[in-house]
Amino acid sequence: MRLKLVPSETNWNFFRFDTITLGASCLAVIASIVLFFVVGLNFGIDFRGGTTIRTDAHSAVDVAAYREALQELNLGDISITEVFDPTFDEDEHVTLINVQAQDGQESVTAETIAAIEAVLQQVDPTITFPSVESVGPTVSGELVQTAIIAVALAIGAVLVYIWLRFEWQFSLGAVAALVHDVTLTIGIFCLLQIRFDLAIIAALLTIVGYSLNDTVIVFDRVRENLRKYKKMELKDLLNVSINDTLSRTFMTSFTTLIALIALFVLGGDVIRGFVFAMIWGIIVGTYSSVFVASSLLMRLGVKRDWTKTDGGGGGTQFANIDA
């Protein structure tokens, strides 16, 4: 007996309130942009600059005790990451402590590093400090530029890929969905002031791929149905296509969310921001594949009769191109 969260055959009208859903998406994008410029992101050490201190201790690491001791120094954003490696000895316990650059300073001063070492030695007298590395404002600024370029190039590559595989109307719909997902993810990070670092950039790029996968699945079925139902109105054909792929879309998103929620609850503070971005991205990515990409495709229309120069149906001159 198999578990079915979605019936095998559904006939839901996803475009009944398409004007409302598309309008709500536009308002959400605008609100995210306003939040970005008014509130701003809570950049982590990767983007603001700071210092990474590597520690080594013989006893087990107590991250909570480390954090409580460092809070007395009022150093701002501090992240503590325990490092695991199969090559370590049984009494080798390593952590990486990231401290943000202090106001008006290139990096954390030698006096501040000495104070950090002193309070940690009170927590664990066996602790040593093998290395100290600093990230200055210049390097962090370059990381910001590189991150923006990476996301922009990913979306640009998607634009070209969908254009070649399908048709330009499909391409615009897919890219609109990706921009929607990335913008809303940045907006929620501005609203909640969750730390934004390089791990979140990795999450954004992953969201781009996940959202694109959902969109391409729907668009592939649309292309098949364009050949199968040559006289059906585009709105009805899109509804049929989305209903055909609904079970697959829901089950993929649902099972991925189960794993991510487990990581969010049990994975600890280090990866919580990354996992939150992934959870949010999967939810808005699944939504945008239907209510943004498909809605925009319905409004743009696609050519169905290739004997004419234009038309209001669907198809693709690059239908045989596979990636």
PDB file of N, CA, C and O in Angstrom, residues 157-216:
ATOM      1  N   ALA A 157      23.138  32.391 -17.600  1.00  0.00           N
ATOM      2  CA  ALA A 157      23.292  31.091 -18.260  1.00  0.00           C
ATOM      3  C   ALA A 157      21.942  30.384 -18.393  1.00  0.00           C
ATOM      4  O   ALA A 157      21.669  29.736 -19.409  1.00  0.00           O
ATOM      5  N   VAL A 158      21.093  30.533 -17.382  1.00  0.00           N
ATOM      6  CA  VAL A 158      19.755  29.951 -17.444  1.00  0.00           C
ATOM      7  C   VAL A 158      18.952  30.573 -18.583  1.00  0.00           C
ATOM      8  O   VAL A 158      18.230  29.888 -19.314  1.00  0.00           O
ATOM      9  N   LEU A 159      19.061  31.896 -18.734  1.00  0.00           N
ATOM     10  CA  LEU A 159      18.354  32.599 -19.805  1.00  0.00           C
ATOM     11  C   LEU A 159      18.708  32.008 -21.169  1.00  0.00           C
ATOM     12  O   LEU A 159      17.829  31.705 -21.990  1.00  0.00           O
ATOM     13  N   VAL A 160      20.006  31.798 -21.423  1.00  0.00           N
ATOM     14  CA  VAL A 160      20.449  31.252 -22.704  1.00  0.00           C
ATOM     15  C   VAL A 160      19.993  29.802 -22.858  1.00  0.00           C
ATOM     16  O   VAL A 160      19.501  29.394 -23.927  1.00  0.00           O
ATOM     17  N   TYR A 161      20.134  29.016 -21.790  1.00  0.00           N
ATOM     18  CA  TYR A 161      19.771  27.598 -21.855  1.00  0.00           C
ATOM     19  C   TYR A 161      18.291  27.401 -22.186  1.00  0.00           C
ATOM     20  O   TYR A 161      17.932  26.632 -23.090  1.00  0.00           O
ATOM     21  N   ILE A 162      17.416  28.103 -21.470  1.00  0.00           N
ATOM     22  CA  ILE A 162      15.976  27.941 -21.710  1.00  0.00           C
ATOM     23  C   ILE A 162      15.601  28.470 -23.090  1.00  0.00           C
ATOM     24  O   ILE A 162      14.751  27.909 -23.784  1.00  0.00           O
ATOM     25  N   TRP A 163      16.265  29.562 -23.520  1.00  0.00           N
ATOM     26  CA  TRP A 163      15.986  30.126 -24.837  1.00  0.00           C
ATOM     27  C   TRP A 163      16.291  29.102 -25.934  1.00  0.00           C
ATOM     28  O   TRP A 163      15.531  28.927 -26.889  1.00  0.00           O
ATOM     29  N   LEU A 164      17.428  28.405 -25.803  1.00  0.00           N
ATOM     30  CA  LEU A 164      17.806  27.405 -26.803  1.00  0.00           C
ATOM     31  C   LEU A 164      16.935  26.158 -26.713  1.00  0.00           C
ATOM     32  O   LEU A 164      16.556  25.572 -27.728  1.00  0.00           O
ATOM     33  N   ARG A 165      16.637  25.735 -25.510  1.00  0.00           N
ATOM     34  CA  ARG A 165      15.893  24.479 -25.339  1.00  0.00           C
ATOM     35  C   ARG A 165      14.417  24.640 -25.678  1.00  0.00           C
ATOM     36  O   ARG A 165      13.786  23.717 -26.199  1.00  0.00           O
ATOM     37  N   PHE A 166      13.865  25.808 -25.370  1.00  0.00           N
ATOM     38  CA  PHE A 166      12.440  26.017 -25.595  1.00  0.00           C
ATOM     39  C   PHE A 166      12.224  27.168 -26.583  1.00  0.00           C
ATOM     40  O   PHE A 166      12.474  27.033 -27.757  1.00  0.00           O
ATOM     41  N   GLU A 167      11.772  28.296 -26.059  1.00  0.00           N
ATOM     42  CA  GLU A 167      11.423  29.458 -26.878  1.00  0.00           C
ATOM     43  C   GLU A 167      11.618  30.677 -25.989  1.00  0.00           C
ATOM     44  O   GLU A 167      11.651  30.581 -24.759  1.00  0.00           O
ATOM     45  N   TRP A 168      11.782  31.867 -26.587  1.00  0.00           N
ATOM     46  CA  TRP A 168      12.134  33.025 -25.780  1.00  0.00           C
ATOM     47  C   TRP A 168      11.082  33.337 -24.719  1.00  0.00           C
ATOM     48  O   TRP A 168      11.402  33.845 -23.637  1.00  0.00           O
ATOM     49  N   GLN A 169       9.807  33.028 -24.996  1.00  0.00           N
ATOM     50  CA  GLN A 169       8.767  33.264 -23.983  1.00  0.00           C
ATOM     51  C   GLN A 169       8.993  32.378 -22.751  1.00  0.00           C
ATOM     52  O   GLN A 169       8.813  32.812 -21.614  1.00  0.00           O
ATOM     53  N   PHE A 170       9.379  31.122 -22.987  1.00  0.00           N
ATOM     54  CA  PHE A 170       9.706  30.226 -21.881  1.00  0.00           C
ATOM     55  C   PHE A 170      10.892  30.785 -21.095  1.00  0.00           C
ATOM     56  O   PHE A 170      10.931  30.725 -19.864  1.00  0.00           O
ATOM     57  N   SER A 171      11.879  31.293 -21.829  1.00  0.00           N
ATOM     58  CA  SER A 171      13.092  31.806 -21.202  1.00  0.00           C
ATOM     59  C   SER A 171      12.795  32.967 -20.261  1.00  0.00           C
ATOM     60  O   SER A 171      13.275  33.004 -19.126  1.00  0.00           O
ATOM     61  N   LEU A 172      11.981  33.903 -20.723  1.00  0.00           N
ATOM     62  CA  LEU A 172      11.637  35.042 -19.873  1.00  0.00           C
ATOM     63  C   LEU A 172      10.861  34.604 -18.643  1.00  0.00           C
ATOM     64  O   LEU A 172      11.064  35.127 -17.544  1.00  0.00           O
ATOM     65  N   GLY A 173       9.958  33.635 -18.814  1.00  0.00           N
ATOM     66  CA  GLY A 173       9.203  33.132 -17.666  1.00  0.00           C
ATOM     67  C   GLY A 173      10.102  32.475 -16.634  1.00  0.00           C
ATOM     68  O   GLY A 173       9.951  32.701 -15.424  1.00  0.00           O
ATOM     69  N   ALA A 174      11.064  31.659 -17.107  1.00  0.00           N
ATOM     70  CA  ALA A 174      11.971  30.967 -16.187  1.00  0.00           C
ATOM     71  C   ALA A 174      12.872  31.948 -15.448  1.00  0.00           C
ATOM     72  O   ALA A 174      13.077  31.842 -14.232  1.00  0.00           O
ATOM     73  N   VAL A 175      13.420  32.931 -16.170  1.00  0.00           N
ATOM     74  CA  VAL A 175      14.306  33.907 -15.540  1.00  0.00           C
ATOM     75  C   VAL A 175      13.539  34.794 -14.564  1.00  0.00           C
ATOM     76  O   VAL A 175      14.047  35.141 -13.486  1.00  0.00           O
ATOM     77  N   ALA A 176      12.307  35.153 -14.906  1.00  0.00           N
ATOM     78  CA  ALA A 176      11.479  35.930 -13.975  1.00  0.00           C
ATOM     79  C   ALA A 176      11.270  35.165 -12.678  1.00  0.00           C
ATOM     80  O   ALA A 176      11.323  35.737 -11.579  1.00  0.00           O
ATOM     81  N   ALA A 177      11.061  33.838 -12.774  1.00  0.00           N
ATOM     82  CA  ALA A 177      10.891  33.015 -11.583  1.00  0.00           C
ATOM     83  C   ALA A 177      12.172  32.981 -10.752  1.00  0.00           C
ATOM     84  O   ALA A 177      12.131  33.056  -9.516  1.00  0.00           O
ATOM     85  N   LEU A 178      13.330  32.881 -11.416  1.00  0.00           N
ATOM     86  CA  LEU A 178      14.603  32.842 -10.700  1.00  0.00           C
ATOM     87  C   LEU A 178      14.883  34.168  -9.992  1.00  0.00           C
ATOM     88  O   LEU A 178      15.319  34.186  -8.833  1.00  0.00           O
ATOM     89  N   VAL A 179      14.656  35.274 -10.700  1.00  0.00           N
ATOM     90  CA  VAL A 179      14.850  36.591 -10.085  1.00  0.00           C
ATOM     91  C   VAL A 179      13.905  36.756  -8.893  1.00  0.00           C
ATOM     92  O   VAL A 179      14.284  37.284  -7.838  1.00  0.00           O
ATOM     93  N   HIS A 180      12.678  36.293  -9.049  1.00  0.00           N
ATOM     94  CA  HIS A 180      11.687  36.313  -7.968  1.00  0.00           C
ATOM     95  C   HIS A 180      12.209  35.560  -6.751  1.00  0.00           C
ATOM     96  O   HIS A 180      12.166  36.059  -5.615  1.00  0.00           O
ATOM     97  N   ASP A 181      12.746  34.346  -6.952  1.00  0.00           N
ATOM     98  CA  ASP A 181      13.204  33.511  -5.837  1.00  0.00           C
ATOM     99  C   ASP A 181      14.408  34.130  -5.136  1.00  0.00           C
ATOM    100  O   ASP A 181      14.453  34.191  -3.897  1.00  0.00           O
ATOM    101  N   VAL A 182      15.393  34.583  -5.910  1.00  0.00           N
ATOM    102  CA  VAL A 182      16.599  35.165  -5.320  1.00  0.00           C
ATOM    103  C   VAL A 182      16.267  36.455  -4.575  1.00  0.00           C
ATOM    104  O   VAL A 182      16.747  36.686  -3.452  1.00  0.00           O
ATOM    105  N   THR A 183      15.434  37.304  -5.169  1.00  0.00           N
ATOM    106  CA  THR A 183      15.084  38.576  -4.545  1.00  0.00           C
ATOM    107  C   THR A 183      14.321  38.371  -3.248  1.00  0.00           C
ATOM    108  O   THR A 183      14.595  39.035  -2.238  1.00  0.00           O
ATOM    109  N   LEU A 184      13.362  37.432  -3.235  1.00  0.00           N
ATOM    110  CA  LEU A 184      12.606  37.171  -2.013  1.00  0.00           C
ATOM    111  C   LEU A 184      13.480  36.557  -0.929  1.00  0.00           C
ATOM    112  O   LEU A 184      13.275  36.824   0.266  1.00  0.00           O
ATOM    113  N   THR A 185      14.462  35.754  -1.318  1.00  0.00           N
ATOM    114  CA  THR A 185      15.374  35.184  -0.327  1.00  0.00           C
ATOM    115  C   THR A 185      16.223  36.285   0.311  1.00  0.00           C
ATOM    116  O   THR A 185      16.400  36.315   1.538  1.00  0.00           O
ATOM    117  N   ILE A 186      16.726  37.199  -0.505  1.00  0.00           N
ATOM    118  CA  ILE A 186      17.492  38.324   0.038  1.00  0.00           C
ATOM    119  C   ILE A 186      16.590  39.193   0.922  1.00  0.00           C
ATOM    120  O   ILE A 186      17.005  39.670   1.985  1.00  0.00           O
ATOM    121  N   GLY A 187      15.336  39.373   0.504  1.00  0.00           N
ATOM    122  CA  GLY A 187      14.402  40.172   1.287  1.00  0.00           C
ATOM    123  C   GLY A 187      14.132  39.592   2.666  1.00  0.00           C
ATOM    124  O   GLY A 187      14.106  40.325   3.659  1.00  0.00           O
ATOM    125  N   ILE A 188      13.954  38.277   2.743  1.00  0.00           N
ATOM    126  CA  ILE A 188      13.673  37.655   4.051  1.00  0.00           C
ATOM    127  C   ILE A 188      14.895  37.726   4.958  1.00  0.00           C
ATOM    128  O   ILE A 188      14.780  37.863   6.176  1.00  0.00           O
ATOM    129  N   PHE A 189      16.101  37.694   4.368  1.00  0.00           N
ATOM    130  CA  PHE A 189      17.316  37.843   5.176  1.00  0.00           C
ATOM    131  C   PHE A 189      17.452  39.280   5.681  1.00  0.00           C
ATOM    132  O   PHE A 189      17.950  39.496   6.788  1.00  0.00           O
ATOM    133  N   CYS A 190      17.028  40.250   4.879  1.00  0.00           N
ATOM    134  CA  CYS A 190      17.017  41.637   5.353  1.00  0.00           C
ATOM    135  C   CYS A 190      16.000  41.821   6.473  1.00  0.00           C
ATOM    136  O   CYS A 190      16.273  42.496   7.473  1.00  0.00           O
ATOM    137  N   LEU A 191      14.834  41.216   6.311  1.00  0.00           N
ATOM    138  CA  LEU A 191      13.764  41.380   7.296  1.00  0.00           C
ATOM    139  C   LEU A 191      14.129  40.753   8.634  1.00  0.00           C
ATOM    140  O   LEU A 191      13.928  41.363   9.693  1.00  0.00           O
ATOM    141  N   LEU A 192      14.657  39.537   8.606  1.00  0.00           N
ATOM    142  CA  LEU A 192      14.965  38.805   9.835  1.00  0.00           C
ATOM    143  C   LEU A 192      16.376  39.071  10.345  1.00  0.00           C
ATOM    144  O   LEU A 192      16.729  38.619  11.439  1.00  0.00           O
ATOM    145  N   GLN A 193      17.191  39.768   9.549  1.00  0.00           N
ATOM    146  CA  GLN A 193      18.571  40.091   9.917  1.00  0.00           C
ATOM    147  C   GLN A 193      19.393  38.841  10.265  1.00  0.00           C
ATOM    148  O   GLN A 193      20.199  38.838  11.199  1.00  0.00           O
ATOM    149  N   ILE A 194      19.187  37.786   9.495  1.00  0.00           N
ATOM    150  CA  ILE A 194      20.010  36.587   9.622  1.00  0.00           C
ATOM    151  C   ILE A 194      21.358  36.856   8.971  1.00  0.00           C
ATOM    152  O   ILE A 194      21.450  37.528   7.948  1.00  0.00           O
ATOM    153  N   ARG A 195      22.426  36.323   9.580  1.00  0.00           N
ATOM    154  CA  ARG A 195      23.769  36.587   9.063  1.00  0.00           C
ATOM    155  C   ARG A 195      23.902  36.113   7.617  1.00  0.00           C
ATOM    156  O   ARG A 195      23.556  34.984   7.276  1.00  0.00           O
ATOM    157  N   PHE A 196      24.419  36.990   6.766  1.00  0.00           N
ATOM    158  CA  PHE A 196      24.547  36.716   5.331  1.00  0.00           C
ATOM    159  C   PHE A 196      26.031  36.580   5.012  1.00  0.00           C
ATOM    160  O   PHE A 196      26.785  37.548   5.060  1.00  0.00           O
ATOM    161  N   ASP A 197      26.466  35.353   4.668  1.00  0.00           N
ATOM    162  CA  ASP A 197      27.876  35.110   4.380  1.00  0.00           C
ATOM    163  C   ASP A 197      28.010  34.285   3.106  1.00  0.00           C
ATOM    164  O   ASP A 197      27.045  34.116   2.347  1.00  0.00           O
ATOM    165  N   LEU A 198      29.200  33.770   2.845  1.00  0.00           N
ATOM    166  CA  LEU A 198      29.437  33.019   1.616  1.00  0.00           C
ATOM    167  C   LEU A 198      28.592  31.754   1.530  1.00  0.00           C
ATOM    168  O   LEU A 198      28.241  31.307   0.434  1.00  0.00           O
ATOM    169  N   ALA A 199      28.255  31.169   2.668  1.00  0.00           N
ATOM    170  CA  ALA A 199      27.397  29.976   2.659  1.00  0.00           C
ATOM    171  C   ALA A 199      26.021  30.300   2.088  1.00  0.00           C
ATOM    172  O   ALA A 199      25.411  29.464   1.410  1.00  0.00           O
ATOM    173  N   ILE A 200      25.532  31.510   2.324  1.00  0.00           N
ATOM    174  CA  ILE A 200      24.228  31.911   1.794  1.00  0.00           C
ATOM    175  C   ILE A 200      24.313  32.111   0.283  1.00  0.00           C
ATOM    176  O   ILE A 200      23.351  31.832  -0.443  1.00  0.00           O
ATOM    177  N   ILE A 201      25.460  32.583  -0.206  1.00  0.00           N
ATOM    178  CA  ILE A 201      25.642  32.678  -1.658  1.00  0.00           C
ATOM    179  C   ILE A 201      25.563  31.292  -2.281  1.00  0.00           C
ATOM    180  O   ILE A 201      24.940  31.099  -3.334  1.00  0.00           O
ATOM    181  N   ALA A 202      26.191  30.316  -1.631  1.00  0.00           N
ATOM    182  CA  ALA A 202      26.085  28.935  -2.117  1.00  0.00           C
ATOM    183  C   ALA A 202      24.635  28.468  -2.122  1.00  0.00           C
ATOM    184  O   ALA A 202      24.185  27.780  -3.048  1.00  0.00           O
ATOM    185  N   ALA A 203      23.884  28.875  -1.083  1.00  0.00           N
ATOM    186  CA  ALA A 203      22.467  28.508  -1.015  1.00  0.00           C
ATOM    187  C   ALA A 203      21.689  29.163  -2.156  1.00  0.00           C
ATOM    188  O   ALA A 203      20.818  28.538  -2.776  1.00  0.00           O
ATOM    189  N   LEU A 204      21.990  30.426  -2.465  1.00  0.00           N
ATOM    190  CA  LEU A 204      21.302  31.127  -3.562  1.00  0.00           C
ATOM    191  C   LEU A 204      21.542  30.423  -4.895  1.00  0.00           C
ATOM    192  O   LEU A 204      20.616  30.253  -5.699  1.00  0.00           O
ATOM    193  N   LEU A 205      22.779  30.009  -5.134  1.00  0.00           N
ATOM    194  CA  LEU A 205      23.084  29.309  -6.384  1.00  0.00           C
ATOM    195  C   LEU A 205      22.381  27.951  -6.431  1.00  0.00           C
ATOM    196  O   LEU A 205      21.931  27.510  -7.489  1.00  0.00           O
ATOM    197  N   THR A 206      22.274  27.298  -5.278  1.00  0.00           N
ATOM    198  CA  THR A 206      21.554  26.025  -5.212  1.00  0.00           C
ATOM    199  C   THR A 206      20.067  26.237  -5.477  1.00  0.00           C
ATOM    200  O   THR A 206      19.420  25.441  -6.166  1.00  0.00           O
ATOM    201  N   ILE A 207      19.517  27.326  -4.920  1.00  0.00           N
ATOM    202  CA  ILE A 207      18.108  27.656  -5.144  1.00  0.00           C
ATOM    203  C   ILE A 207      17.851  27.901  -6.628  1.00  0.00           C
ATOM    204  O   ILE A 207      16.825  27.478  -7.169  1.00  0.00           O
ATOM    205  N   VAL A 208      18.788  28.589  -7.301  1.00  0.00           N
ATOM    206  CA  VAL A 208      18.643  28.836  -8.738  1.00  0.00           C
ATOM    207  C   VAL A 208      18.518  27.510  -9.484  1.00  0.00           C
ATOM    208  O   VAL A 208      17.648  27.326 -10.339  1.00  0.00           O
ATOM    209  N   GLY A 209      19.388  26.550  -9.146  1.00  0.00           N
ATOM    210  CA  GLY A 209      19.332  25.247  -9.805  1.00  0.00           C
ATOM    211  C   GLY A 209      18.067  24.477  -9.485  1.00  0.00           C
ATOM    212  O   GLY A 209      17.459  23.867 -10.375  1.00  0.00           O
ATOM    213  N   TYR A 210      17.640  24.518  -8.221  1.00  0.00           N
ATOM    214  CA  TYR A 210      16.444  23.779  -7.811  1.00  0.00           C
ATOM    215  C   TYR A 210      15.201  24.363  -8.472  1.00  0.00           C
ATOM    216  O   TYR A 210      14.353  23.637  -8.994  1.00  0.00           O
ATOM    217  N   SER A 211      15.081  25.684  -8.446  1.00  0.00           N
ATOM    218  CA  SER A 211      13.921  26.335  -9.049  1.00  0.00           C
ATOM    219  C   SER A 211      13.877  26.087 -10.553  1.00  0.00           C
ATOM    220  O   SER A 211      12.812  25.843 -11.127  1.00  0.00           O
ATOM    221  N   LEU A 212      15.057  26.144 -11.185  1.00  0.00           N
ATOM    222  CA  LEU A 212      15.114  25.880 -12.616  1.00  0.00           C
ATOM    223  C   LEU A 212      14.668  24.458 -12.932  1.00  0.00           C
ATOM    224  O   LEU A 212      13.945  24.229 -13.911  1.00  0.00           O
ATOM    225  N   ASN A 213      15.074  23.514 -12.101  1.00  0.00           N
ATOM    226  CA  ASN A 213      14.675  22.122 -12.318  1.00  0.00           C
ATOM    227  C   ASN A 213      13.158  21.977 -12.289  1.00  0.00           C
ATOM    228  O   ASN A 213      12.561  21.327 -13.158  1.00  0.00           O
ATOM    229  N   ASP A 214      12.519  22.590 -11.298  1.00  0.00           N
ATOM    230  CA  ASP A 214      11.054  22.548 -11.211  1.00  0.00           C
ATOM    231  C   ASP A 214      10.408  23.172 -12.443  1.00  0.00           C
ATOM    232  O   ASP A 214       9.446  22.635 -13.011  1.00  0.00           O
ATOM    233  N   THR A 215      10.945  24.318 -12.853  1.00  0.00           N
ATOM    234  CA  THR A 215      10.368  25.028 -13.999  1.00  0.00           C
ATOM    235  C   THR A 215      10.525  24.233 -15.283  1.00  0.00           C
ATOM    236  O   THR A 215       9.597  24.149 -16.099  1.00  0.00           O
ATOM    237  N   VAL A 216      11.701  23.633 -15.483  1.00  0.00           N
ATOM    238  CA  VAL A 216      11.947  22.859 -16.701  1.00  0.00           C
ATOM    239  C   VAL A 216      11.045  21.636 -16.756  1.00  0.00           C
ATOM    240  O   VAL A 216      10.563  21.254 -17.837  1.00  0.00           O
TER     241      VAL A 216
END
